[in-house]
Amino acid sequence: MEFISNAMILSFSILLLLPSASYSLYQKPENHIKTAIFVIGSFEMGPGSIATKTFENIKFPKGHVGIKSFDAELVDQEGNSIPSYETYLHHWFAIKYHQNITMSPNPKLRRPEDAFFQRNEGTCNGGILPHYWGFGVESRGTTSKIPDPFAIEQGNPTKIKNGYEEKWLLNIMVIDTRGAQDKKACTQCRCDQMNLPKDFYNVTRDIHNQKLTTNYKGGLFCCQDNLQCKQIEGFQGSRRMVSLRYKISWVDWNIYQIPVKVYILDSTDKVRSNGSKILHDCLAEYTIPATGGGGDSPHVQKANIPMEKGGYLIYGTAHMHSGVVNATLYGQDGRTLCTSTPKYGTGKEAGNEKGYLIGMSVCYPQPGSIKIHDGEILTLESRYKNEFRTGAMGHFYIYLAEELPQ
């Protein structure tokens, strides 16, 4: 059975079983909070190469736990942080799934019901954006920490079907920009900057499983595994092993923890109705067209998103790409719920690369001060510099609690 496909970064509807390898560096308790660092994958990359990988059954805290944070970055074979101007972390997504304990190791003998996603509470359709954690080039400077006594509950045995076990996978996309003719275009997955197969447009399907047309100028589909950014003639560079290092902090679940639900919203969400049923059509990415001169006003991508269930806002931030101006989530009455703003680097060291997005700000409202009501229509606006850009993303992460500390 296939259970995530090569296009899972968009559709996430099928999972492609790939071998995974991870190991724990250490585990250190800090008061009641436990922390572990893991390294997963070890894949070779050379100048201009693109790697899109899925690693299933990754290391994750066992038992009934509350996750307090989940952070990740790219490292080389010595464990050194890799700067973004050499190797660009387009995204990493941590996705939960349940797997039948009797599932055959032979893919040909697997059934569709042997494994299935347990997505977040977000509004996107089908398998779009089902992950719980995940950022991109901004990862090192964007915190995922949740304040006490709140946590993301995982491993609750009452929510795992009998005969199944809860597991996690990581999907990542990495772009080596060393020697690229146009680094910026390479990180935006511009199709004309890639060495695409001659039959690319004849065999590639879009997010709706329709034949990709030549009007598609760039994005996830042009950054497939083993493709190559066009190189400066004569450039020579070494190949190296690359891994994703991730750090998880958690507590054992008890009556003192208050669960938050994870919602990932998308500024491309095209909401429509079919009678009383609300339908969502998230695209996960979009193109900002050329305007002839740009201008000072940013390009705004906007979605009005009805929330079936609400709660108290505990955490908010955005996943976006370089060129971002900000992203803002508004309530139905126009009040600002959270604005996430970028931080750009000024140096050469990893985590402070000049001109690169190195972090997005996080909102931590006083618990109880901001409540999203059941059925409320939220407005999400993602803003970028008004210039041609492919593969732009405007994902907004919010954690909502249904109750507050007594």
mmCIF file of C-alpha atoms in Angstrom:
data_model
loop_
_atom_site.group_PDB
_atom_site.id
_atom_site.type_symbol
_atom_site.label_atom_id
_atom_site.label_comp_id
_atom_site.label_asym_id
_atom_site.label_seq_id
_atom_site.Cartn_x
_atom_site.Cartn_y
_atom_site.Cartn_z
ATOM 1 C CA MET A 1 0.000 0.000 0.000
ATOM 2 C CA GLU A 2 1.226 3.471 -0.805
ATOM 3 C CA PHE A 3 0.340 5.836 1.932
ATOM 4 C CA ILE A 4 2.258 9.220 0.983
ATOM 5 C CA SER A 5 3.026 10.186 -2.615
ATOM 6 C CA ASN A 6 5.768 12.314 -4.150
ATOM 7 C CA ALA A 7 3.266 15.177 -4.232
ATOM 8 C CA MET A 8 2.393 14.860 -0.558
ATOM 9 C CA ILE A 9 3.749 18.307 0.158
ATOM 10 C CA LEU A 10 0.602 19.494 -1.556
ATOM 11 C CA SER A 11 -1.975 16.732 -1.364
ATOM 12 C CA PHE A 12 -0.762 14.642 1.545
ATOM 13 C CA SER A 13 -3.368 12.122 0.544
ATOM 14 C CA ILE A 14 -1.196 9.033 0.053
ATOM 15 C CA LEU A 15 1.783 7.924 2.097
ATOM 16 C CA LEU A 16 4.889 6.786 0.235
ATOM 17 C CA LEU A 17 6.717 4.355 2.486
ATOM 18 C CA LEU A 18 10.393 5.247 2.532
ATOM 19 C CA PRO A 19 13.120 3.889 4.781
ATOM 20 C CA SER A 20 13.864 6.059 7.779
ATOM 21 C CA ALA A 21 16.819 6.299 10.087
ATOM 22 C CA SER A 22 16.981 8.396 13.219
ATOM 23 C CA TYR A 23 18.877 8.367 16.474
ATOM 24 C CA SER A 24 18.668 10.156 19.796
ATOM 25 C CA LEU A 25 21.518 12.390 20.915
ATOM 26 C CA TYR A 26 20.400 12.878 24.497
ATOM 27 C CA GLN A 27 17.423 13.179 26.777
ATOM 28 C CA LYS A 28 17.522 15.589 29.659
ATOM 29 C CA PRO A 29 14.698 16.316 32.083
ATOM 30 C CA GLU A 30 14.270 19.966 33.086
ATOM 31 C CA ASN A 31 11.942 20.219 36.068
ATOM 32 C CA HIS A 32 8.808 18.409 34.874
ATOM 33 C CA ILE A 33 9.646 19.048 31.199
ATOM 34 C CA LYS A 34 11.577 16.388 29.310
ATOM 35 C CA THR A 35 13.644 17.204 26.233
ATOM 36 C CA ALA A 36 15.199 15.045 23.537
ATOM 37 C CA ILE A 37 17.154 15.808 20.397
ATOM 38 C CA PHE A 38 17.038 13.476 17.413
ATOM 39 C CA VAL A 39 18.701 13.351 14.007
ATOM 40 C CA ILE A 40 16.858 11.828 11.084
ATOM 41 C CA GLY A 41 17.912 10.944 7.563
ATOM 42 C CA SER A 42 21.329 11.184 6.054
ATOM 43 C CA PHE A 43 21.068 11.980 2.384
ATOM 44 C CA GLU A 44 23.715 13.210 -0.012
ATOM 45 C CA MET A 45 23.426 16.605 -1.699
ATOM 46 C CA GLY A 46 25.603 18.374 -4.216
ATOM 47 C CA PRO A 47 25.529 21.910 -5.656
ATOM 48 C CA GLY A 48 22.097 22.692 -7.086
ATOM 49 C CA SER A 49 20.480 19.446 -5.997
ATOM 50 C CA ILE A 50 16.953 19.165 -4.601
ATOM 51 C CA ALA A 51 15.868 16.622 -2.009
ATOM 52 C CA THR A 52 12.221 15.957 -1.162
ATOM 53 C CA LYS A 53 12.107 13.172 1.418
ATOM 54 C CA THR A 54 9.578 11.450 3.656
ATOM 55 C CA PHE A 55 10.774 9.616 6.778
ATOM 56 C CA GLU A 56 8.142 7.570 8.545
ATOM 57 C CA ASN A 57 8.033 6.148 12.064
ATOM 58 C CA ILE A 58 10.370 8.799 13.402
ATOM 59 C CA LYS A 59 11.499 8.977 17.021
ATOM 60 C CA PHE A 60 8.812 10.621 19.145
ATOM 61 C CA PRO A 61 7.965 10.667 22.880
ATOM 62 C CA LYS A 62 6.166 7.488 23.924
ATOM 63 C CA GLY A 63 2.996 7.213 25.935
ATOM 64 C CA HIS A 64 0.330 9.754 26.830
ATOM 65 C CA VAL A 65 2.186 13.082 26.670
ATOM 66 C CA GLY A 66 1.763 16.813 26.200
ATOM 67 C CA ILE A 67 4.110 18.340 23.624
ATOM 68 C CA LYS A 68 5.499 21.727 24.660
ATOM 69 C CA SER A 69 7.681 22.434 21.608
ATOM 70 C CA PHE A 70 8.984 20.859 18.376
ATOM 71 C CA ASP A 71 11.840 22.594 16.528
ATOM 72 C CA ALA A 72 14.152 21.547 13.682
ATOM 73 C CA GLU A 73 17.133 22.595 11.555
ATOM 74 C CA LEU A 74 19.493 21.274 8.882
ATOM 75 C CA VAL A 75 22.922 19.931 9.879
ATOM 76 C CA ASP A 76 25.868 18.366 8.083
ATOM 77 C CA GLN A 77 27.557 15.044 8.829
ATOM 78 C CA GLU A 78 29.507 16.612 11.705
ATOM 79 C CA GLY A 79 26.367 18.024 13.270
ATOM 80 C CA ASN A 80 27.158 21.614 12.249
ATOM 81 C CA SER A 81 24.282 23.945 11.368
ATOM 82 C CA ILE A 82 24.186 24.592 7.622
ATOM 83 C CA PRO A 83 23.687 28.236 6.540
ATOM 84 C CA SER A 84 20.688 28.925 4.317
ATOM 85 C CA TYR A 85 22.769 30.530 1.548
ATOM 86 C CA GLU A 86 24.344 27.116 0.997
ATOM 87 C CA THR A 87 21.450 24.733 1.641
ATOM 88 C CA TYR A 88 17.932 26.116 1.911
ATOM 89 C CA LEU A 89 15.329 24.417 4.110
ATOM 90 C CA HIS A 90 12.144 24.991 2.129
ATOM 91 C CA HIS A 91 9.969 23.192 4.672
ATOM 92 C CA TRP A 92 9.657 20.393 7.181
ATOM 93 C CA PHE A 93 6.291 19.005 8.304
ATOM 94 C CA ALA A 94 5.608 16.597 11.188
ATOM 95 C CA ILE A 95 2.518 14.488 10.454
ATOM 96 C CA LYS A 96 0.691 12.005 12.685
ATOM 97 C CA TYR A 97 -0.729 8.731 11.423
ATOM 98 C CA HIS A 98 -2.230 5.557 12.865
ATOM 99 C CA GLN A 99 -0.985 2.210 11.617
ATOM 100 C CA ASN A 100 -2.435 -1.272 11.987
ATOM 101 C CA ILE A 101 -0.076 -3.346 14.138
ATOM 102 C CA THR A 102 -0.566 -6.281 11.760
ATOM 103 C CA MET A 103 0.215 -4.292 8.590
ATOM 104 C CA SER A 104 2.270 -6.363 6.164
ATOM 105 C CA PRO A 105 5.855 -5.284 5.453
ATOM 106 C CA ASN A 106 5.089 -6.087 1.812
ATOM 107 C CA PRO A 107 3.537 -2.971 0.193
ATOM 108 C CA LYS A 108 1.638 -5.151 -2.285
ATOM 109 C CA LEU A 109 -0.278 -6.801 0.548
ATOM 110 C CA ARG A 110 -1.320 -3.631 2.362
ATOM 111 C CA ARG A 111 -4.880 -2.379 2.555
ATOM 112 C CA PRO A 112 -6.040 1.260 2.512
ATOM 113 C CA GLU A 113 -7.326 0.927 6.088
ATOM 114 C CA ASP A 114 -3.929 -0.262 7.371
ATOM 115 C CA ALA A 115 -2.670 3.319 7.810
ATOM 116 C CA PHE A 116 -4.337 6.733 7.803
ATOM 117 C CA PHE A 117 -3.574 10.303 8.781
ATOM 118 C CA GLN A 118 -4.715 11.977 11.991
ATOM 119 C CA ARG A 119 -4.660 15.575 10.829
ATOM 120 C CA ASN A 120 -4.760 18.818 12.794
ATOM 121 C CA GLU A 121 -8.022 20.708 13.376
ATOM 122 C CA GLY A 122 -7.427 23.151 10.506
ATOM 123 C CA THR A 123 -10.030 23.883 7.868
ATOM 124 C CA CYS A 124 -8.182 22.826 4.692
ATOM 125 C CA ASN A 125 -9.725 20.181 2.469
ATOM 126 C CA GLY A 126 -8.761 16.528 2.377
ATOM 127 C CA GLY A 127 -5.111 15.955 3.042
ATOM 128 C CA ILE A 128 -3.927 19.536 2.534
ATOM 129 C CA LEU A 129 -1.696 20.830 5.354
ATOM 130 C CA PRO A 130 -2.427 18.032 7.846
ATOM 131 C CA HIS A 131 0.726 18.500 9.940
ATOM 132 C CA TYR A 132 1.019 19.600 13.562
ATOM 133 C CA TRP A 133 4.418 21.306 13.401
ATOM 134 C CA GLY A 134 6.525 22.594 10.557
ATOM 135 C CA PHE A 135 8.294 25.669 9.261
ATOM 136 C CA GLY A 136 11.001 26.354 6.683
ATOM 137 C CA VAL A 137 14.004 28.640 6.343
ATOM 138 C CA GLU A 138 12.680 30.612 9.344
ATOM 139 C CA SER A 139 12.828 27.574 11.638
ATOM 140 C CA ARG A 140 15.843 28.540 13.745
ATOM 141 C CA GLY A 141 14.305 31.858 14.758
ATOM 142 C CA THR A 142 10.652 30.865 15.210
ATOM 143 C CA THR A 143 9.753 29.355 18.551
ATOM 144 C CA SER A 144 7.075 26.691 18.913
ATOM 145 C CA LYS A 145 7.094 26.826 22.720
ATOM 146 C CA ILE A 146 3.699 26.647 24.444
ATOM 147 C CA PRO A 147 3.264 28.355 27.839
ATOM 148 C CA ASP A 148 2.238 26.385 30.927
ATOM 149 C CA PRO A 149 -0.140 24.782 31.691
ATOM 150 C CA PHE A 150 -1.020 24.296 28.011
ATOM 151 C CA ALA A 151 0.268 21.496 25.779
ATOM 152 C CA ILE A 152 -0.603 19.575 22.611
ATOM 153 C CA GLU A 153 -1.952 16.236 23.798
ATOM 154 C CA GLN A 154 -0.656 13.142 21.979
ATOM 155 C CA GLY A 155 -0.753 9.389 22.570
ATOM 156 C CA ASN A 156 -4.101 9.349 24.357
ATOM 157 C CA PRO A 157 -4.981 5.627 24.317
ATOM 158 C CA THR A 158 -8.721 6.374 24.259
ATOM 159 C CA LYS A 159 -8.254 8.071 20.861
ATOM 160 C CA ILE A 160 -6.281 5.256 19.215
ATOM 161 C CA LYS A 161 -8.363 2.553 17.563
ATOM 162 C CA ASN A 162 -7.893 -0.935 18.965
ATOM 163 C CA GLY A 163 -5.260 -2.812 16.968
ATOM 164 C CA TYR A 164 -3.515 0.377 15.827
ATOM 165 C CA GLU A 165 -0.566 2.410 17.060
ATOM 166 C CA GLU A 166 0.191 6.096 16.777
ATOM 167 C CA LYS A 167 3.217 7.058 14.687
ATOM 168 C CA TRP A 168 4.799 10.142 13.153
ATOM 169 C CA LEU A 169 6.528 11.000 9.897
ATOM 170 C CA LEU A 170 8.562 13.937 8.657
ATOM 171 C CA ASN A 171 8.314 15.365 5.163
ATOM 172 C CA ILE A 172 11.105 17.749 4.155
ATOM 173 C CA MET A 173 12.228 19.704 1.100
ATOM 174 C CA VAL A 174 15.829 20.903 0.888
ATOM 175 C CA ILE A 175 17.445 22.946 -1.905
ATOM 176 C CA ASP A 176 21.243 23.187 -2.274
ATOM 177 C CA THR A 177 21.823 26.605 -3.866
ATOM 178 C CA ARG A 178 25.603 26.454 -4.134
ATOM 179 C CA GLY A 179 26.587 27.398 -7.683
ATOM 180 C CA ALA A 180 23.021 28.214 -8.719
ATOM 181 C CA GLN A 181 22.654 30.706 -11.560
ATOM 182 C CA ASP A 182 19.902 32.474 -9.591
ATOM 183 C CA LYS A 183 19.724 31.518 -5.899
ATOM 184 C CA LYS A 184 16.532 33.471 -5.259
ATOM 185 C CA ALA A 185 14.702 31.864 -8.183
ATOM 186 C CA CYS A 186 16.049 28.481 -7.159
ATOM 187 C CA THR A 187 14.575 28.760 -3.637
ATOM 188 C CA GLN A 188 11.245 29.788 -5.187
ATOM 189 C CA CYS A 189 11.285 26.614 -7.318
ATOM 190 C CA ARG A 190 11.024 28.565 -10.586
ATOM 191 C CA CYS A 191 10.427 26.016 -13.325
ATOM 192 C CA ASP A 192 12.683 27.820 -15.820
ATOM 193 C CA GLN A 193 15.581 27.562 -13.354
ATOM 194 C CA MET A 194 15.310 23.778 -13.042
ATOM 195 C CA ASN A 195 16.649 21.040 -15.267
ATOM 196 C CA LEU A 196 13.199 19.539 -15.808
ATOM 197 C CA PRO A 197 12.627 16.288 -17.708
ATOM 198 C CA LYS A 198 11.452 16.831 -21.301
ATOM 199 C CA ASP A 199 8.090 15.235 -20.542
ATOM 200 C CA PHE A 200 7.599 17.144 -17.267
ATOM 201 C CA TYR A 201 4.352 18.907 -18.244
ATOM 202 C CA ASN A 202 2.967 15.786 -19.873
ATOM 203 C CA VAL A 203 3.300 13.554 -16.811
ATOM 204 C CA THR A 204 2.948 15.926 -13.819
ATOM 205 C CA ARG A 205 -0.411 16.386 -12.090
ATOM 206 C CA ASP A 206 -1.453 19.403 -10.030
ATOM 207 C CA ILE A 207 -3.099 19.552 -6.631
ATOM 208 C CA HIS A 208 -6.476 18.669 -8.149
ATOM 209 C CA ASN A 209 -4.949 15.762 -10.092
ATOM 210 C CA GLN A 210 -5.243 17.698 -13.346
ATOM 211 C CA LYS A 211 -2.487 17.823 -15.947
ATOM 212 C CA LEU A 212 -0.003 20.566 -15.085
ATOM 213 C CA THR A 213 0.106 23.248 -17.795
ATOM 214 C CA THR A 214 2.944 25.463 -18.971
ATOM 215 C CA ASN A 215 1.185 28.335 -17.176
ATOM 216 C CA TYR A 216 2.587 26.882 -13.964
ATOM 217 C CA LYS A 217 5.740 28.974 -13.537
ATOM 218 C CA GLY A 218 7.034 27.649 -10.249
ATOM 219 C CA GLY A 219 6.378 26.074 -6.894
ATOM 220 C CA LEU A 220 6.417 22.694 -5.222
ATOM 221 C CA PHE A 221 5.877 20.681 -8.390
ATOM 222 C CA CYS A 222 9.085 22.065 -9.929
ATOM 223 C CA CYS A 223 11.123 21.120 -6.842
ATOM 224 C CA GLN A 224 10.767 17.361 -6.991
ATOM 225 C CA ASP A 225 13.289 14.951 -5.553
ATOM 226 C CA ASN A 226 16.531 14.641 -7.562
ATOM 227 C CA LEU A 227 15.829 17.625 -9.810
ATOM 228 C CA GLN A 228 18.579 20.218 -10.198
ATOM 229 C CA CYS A 229 18.827 24.016 -10.144
ATOM 230 C CA LYS A 230 20.650 25.328 -13.203
ATOM 231 C CA GLN A 231 24.313 25.887 -12.365
ATOM 232 C CA ILE A 232 26.914 28.524 -13.175
ATOM 233 C CA GLU A 233 29.063 27.075 -15.921
ATOM 234 C CA GLY A 234 32.246 25.539 -14.545
ATOM 235 C CA PHE A 235 31.187 25.724 -10.879
ATOM 236 C CA GLN A 236 32.773 23.008 -8.756
ATOM 237 C CA GLY A 237 31.547 22.099 -5.290
ATOM 238 C CA SER A 238 31.741 19.140 -2.956
ATOM 239 C CA ARG A 239 28.939 16.748 -2.122
ATOM 240 C CA ARG A 240 27.981 16.251 1.516
ATOM 241 C CA MET A 241 25.574 14.402 3.765
ATOM 242 C CA VAL A 242 22.637 16.387 5.135
ATOM 243 C CA SER A 243 20.284 15.533 8.017
ATOM 244 C CA LEU A 244 17.411 17.132 9.908
ATOM 245 C CA ARG A 245 17.998 17.621 13.612
ATOM 246 C CA TYR A 246 14.858 18.093 15.670
ATOM 247 C CA LYS A 247 14.231 18.835 19.317
ATOM 248 C CA ILE A 248 11.061 17.944 21.217
ATOM 249 C CA SER A 249 10.064 19.010 24.732
ATOM 250 C CA TRP A 250 7.145 17.378 26.519
ATOM 251 C CA VAL A 251 5.510 16.503 29.814
ATOM 252 C CA ASP A 252 3.767 13.331 30.912
ATOM 253 C CA TRP A 253 0.045 13.974 30.658
ATOM 254 C CA ASN A 254 -1.842 14.592 33.906
ATOM 255 C CA ILE A 255 -4.804 16.513 35.249
ATOM 256 C CA TYR A 256 -2.759 19.707 35.462
ATOM 257 C CA GLN A 257 -2.257 19.980 31.690
ATOM 258 C CA ILE A 258 -4.752 21.882 29.536
ATOM 259 C CA PRO A 259 -4.961 20.688 25.917
ATOM 260 C CA VAL A 260 -4.730 23.062 22.963
ATOM 261 C CA LYS A 261 -5.938 22.183 19.486
ATOM 262 C CA VAL A 262 -3.767 22.937 16.456
ATOM 263 C CA TYR A 263 -5.328 24.829 13.555
ATOM 264 C CA ILE A 264 -3.370 25.555 10.357
ATOM 265 C CA LEU A 265 -5.128 28.067 8.106
ATOM 266 C CA ASP A 266 -4.201 28.958 4.522
ATOM 267 C CA SER A 267 -4.528 32.363 2.848
ATOM 268 C CA THR A 268 -5.318 30.598 -0.466
ATOM 269 C CA ASP A 269 -8.410 28.898 1.012
ATOM 270 C CA LYS A 270 -11.291 29.385 -1.429
ATOM 271 C CA VAL A 271 -14.340 28.850 0.739
ATOM 272 C CA ARG A 272 -17.680 28.001 -0.814
ATOM 273 C CA SER A 273 -20.876 26.290 0.296
ATOM 274 C CA ASN A 274 -22.898 23.350 -0.931
ATOM 275 C CA GLY A 275 -26.208 23.827 0.775
ATOM 276 C CA SER A 276 -25.476 23.890 4.489
ATOM 277 C CA LYS A 277 -22.037 22.316 4.037
ATOM 278 C CA ILE A 278 -18.929 24.531 3.986
ATOM 279 C CA LEU A 279 -16.294 23.472 1.435
ATOM 280 C CA HIS A 280 -12.655 24.521 1.544
ATOM 281 C CA ASP A 281 -10.177 24.554 -1.342
ATOM 282 C CA CYS A 282 -6.669 25.284 -0.059
ATOM 283 C CA LEU A 283 -3.882 25.469 -2.647
ATOM 284 C CA ALA A 284 -0.999 25.574 -0.098
ATOM 285 C CA GLU A 285 1.022 27.920 -2.358
ATOM 286 C CA TYR A 286 0.464 30.739 -4.843
ATOM 287 C CA THR A 287 2.216 32.947 -7.403
ATOM 288 C CA ILE A 288 2.561 36.709 -7.076
ATOM 289 C CA PRO A 289 2.376 38.114 -10.625
ATOM 290 C CA ALA A 290 4.821 40.590 -12.108
ATOM 291 C CA THR A 291 3.462 44.132 -11.772
ATOM 292 C CA GLY A 292 5.833 45.987 -14.057
ATOM 293 C CA GLY A 293 7.377 48.080 -11.336
ATOM 294 C CA GLY A 294 6.334 46.590 -8.109
ATOM 295 C CA GLY A 295 5.509 49.590 -5.957
ATOM 296 C CA ASP A 296 5.586 50.250 -2.258
ATOM 297 C CA SER A 297 2.274 48.555 -1.493
ATOM 298 C CA PRO A 298 2.643 44.858 -0.648
ATOM 299 C CA HIS A 299 0.806 42.093 -2.449
ATOM 300 C CA VAL A 300 -2.032 40.815 -0.236
ATOM 301 C CA GLN A 301 -3.462 37.296 -0.405
ATOM 302 C CA LYS A 302 -6.724 37.116 1.529
ATOM 303 C CA ALA A 303 -9.084 34.397 2.708
ATOM 304 C CA ASN A 304 -12.266 34.541 4.794
ATOM 305 C CA ILE A 305 -12.364 31.320 6.800
ATOM 306 C CA PRO A 306 -15.333 30.167 8.919
ATOM 307 C CA MET A 307 -14.338 28.335 12.094
ATOM 308 C CA GLU A 308 -16.716 25.556 13.071
ATOM 309 C CA LYS A 309 -15.207 25.450 16.563
ATOM 310 C CA GLY A 310 -13.501 28.253 18.424
ATOM 311 C CA GLY A 311 -11.546 28.661 21.640
ATOM 312 C CA TYR A 312 -9.121 30.867 23.518
ATOM 313 C CA LEU A 313 -6.069 31.899 21.491
ATOM 314 C CA ILE A 314 -2.881 30.703 23.223
ATOM 315 C CA TYR A 315 -0.313 30.830 20.392
ATOM 316 C CA GLY A 316 -0.117 32.206 16.850
ATOM 317 C CA THR A 317 2.497 32.539 14.104
ATOM 318 C CA ALA A 318 2.899 32.240 10.327
ATOM 319 C CA HIS A 319 4.904 30.056 7.963
ATOM 320 C CA MET A 320 5.994 32.176 4.996
ATOM 321 C CA HIS A 321 9.002 32.648 2.717
ATOM 322 C CA SER A 322 11.635 35.323 2.116
ATOM 323 C CA GLY A 323 10.059 38.532 0.859
ATOM 324 C CA VAL A 324 7.304 38.353 3.462
ATOM 325 C CA VAL A 325 6.096 41.657 4.916
ATOM 326 C CA ASN A 326 3.777 40.141 7.525
ATOM 327 C CA ALA A 327 0.684 37.997 8.034
ATOM 328 C CA THR A 328 -2.352 39.018 10.094
ATOM 329 C CA LEU A 329 -5.354 37.111 11.373
ATOM 330 C CA TYR A 330 -8.494 39.154 12.039
ATOM 331 C CA GLY A 331 -11.717 38.351 13.884
ATOM 332 C CA GLN A 332 -15.119 38.716 12.270
ATOM 333 C CA ASP A 333 -15.548 42.134 13.904
ATOM 334 C CA GLY A 334 -12.247 43.340 12.448
ATOM 335 C CA ARG A 335 -10.213 43.011 15.634
ATOM 336 C CA THR A 336 -6.607 41.922 15.176
ATOM 337 C CA LEU A 337 -6.071 38.482 16.676
ATOM 338 C CA CYS A 338 -2.387 38.125 15.780
ATOM 339 C CA THR A 339 0.166 39.669 13.430
ATOM 340 C CA SER A 340 3.314 37.684 12.656
ATOM 341 C CA THR A 341 6.238 39.735 11.365
ATOM 342 C CA PRO A 342 9.534 38.614 9.813
ATOM 343 C CA LYS A 343 13.103 38.981 10.951
ATOM 344 C CA TYR A 344 15.843 39.062 8.326
ATOM 345 C CA GLY A 345 19.475 38.158 8.857
ATOM 346 C CA THR A 346 22.416 40.557 8.870
ATOM 347 C CA GLY A 347 25.459 38.254 9.035
ATOM 348 C CA LYS A 348 27.009 35.082 7.642
ATOM 349 C CA GLU A 349 26.548 32.573 10.459
ATOM 350 C CA ALA A 350 23.776 29.968 10.360
ATOM 351 C CA GLY A 351 20.629 31.487 11.828
ATOM 352 C CA ASN A 352 21.608 35.053 10.864
ATOM 353 C CA GLU A 353 22.155 34.827 7.102
ATOM 354 C CA LYS A 354 22.105 38.282 5.499
ATOM 355 C CA GLY A 355 18.972 38.906 3.454
ATOM 356 C CA TYR A 356 17.359 35.611 4.401
ATOM 357 C CA LEU A 357 14.227 35.171 6.468
ATOM 358 C CA ILE A 358 15.480 33.891 9.830
ATOM 359 C CA GLY A 359 12.359 34.009 11.985
ATOM 360 C CA MET A 360 8.692 34.914 12.335
ATOM 361 C CA SER A 361 7.314 36.560 15.456
ATOM 362 C CA VAL A 362 4.913 34.656 17.708
ATOM 363 C CA CYS A 363 1.797 35.925 19.501
ATOM 364 C CA TYR A 364 1.265 34.928 23.134
ATOM 365 C CA PRO A 365 -1.901 36.743 24.229
ATOM 366 C CA GLN A 366 -2.794 36.706 27.893
ATOM 367 C CA PRO A 367 -4.818 33.482 28.261
ATOM 368 C CA GLY A 368 -8.500 34.381 28.142
ATOM 369 C CA SER A 369 -7.967 37.784 26.531
ATOM 370 C CA ILE A 370 -8.762 36.656 22.959
ATOM 371 C CA LYS A 371 -11.607 34.265 22.231
ATOM 372 C CA ILE A 372 -12.607 32.957 18.809
ATOM 373 C CA HIS A 373 -16.271 32.018 18.837
ATOM 374 C CA ASP A 374 -17.874 28.928 17.329
ATOM 375 C CA GLY A 375 -18.868 29.746 13.740
ATOM 376 C CA GLU A 376 -16.842 32.961 13.638
ATOM 377 C CA ILE A 377 -15.472 33.944 10.218
ATOM 378 C CA LEU A 378 -11.777 34.806 10.447
ATOM 379 C CA THR A 379 -9.896 36.809 7.830
ATOM 380 C CA LEU A 380 -6.309 35.839 7.024
ATOM 381 C CA GLU A 381 -4.085 38.185 5.035
ATOM 382 C CA SER A 382 -0.557 37.255 3.967
ATOM 383 C CA ARG A 383 1.596 40.079 2.589
ATOM 384 C CA TYR A 384 4.719 39.887 0.445
ATOM 385 C CA LYS A 385 6.786 42.450 -1.427
ATOM 386 C CA ASN A 386 4.947 43.248 -4.635
ATOM 387 C CA GLU A 387 7.239 41.496 -7.108
ATOM 388 C CA PHE A 388 7.094 38.315 -9.179
ATOM 389 C CA ARG A 389 7.357 35.361 -6.862
ATOM 390 C CA THR A 390 6.505 31.687 -7.217
ATOM 391 C CA GLY A 391 5.729 29.180 -4.504
ATOM 392 C CA ALA A 392 4.662 31.821 -1.977
ATOM 393 C CA MET A 393 3.018 30.424 1.147
ATOM 394 C CA GLY A 394 0.709 32.018 3.682
ATOM 395 C CA HIS A 395 0.040 29.455 6.412
ATOM 396 C CA PHE A 396 -1.112 30.637 9.820
ATOM 397 C CA TYR A 397 -0.770 28.434 12.923
ATOM 398 C CA ILE A 398 -3.024 28.982 15.920
ATOM 399 C CA TYR A 399 -3.397 26.937 19.104
ATOM 400 C CA LEU A 400 -6.799 27.183 20.763
ATOM 401 C CA ALA A 401 -7.805 26.067 24.250
ATOM 402 C CA GLU A 402 -11.395 25.250 25.122
ATOM 403 C CA GLU A 403 -10.810 25.951 28.808
ATOM 404 C CA LEU A 404 -8.566 28.106 30.994
ATOM 405 C CA PRO A 405 -6.677 27.462 34.236
ATOM 406 C CA GLN A 406 -8.820 27.732 37.332
#
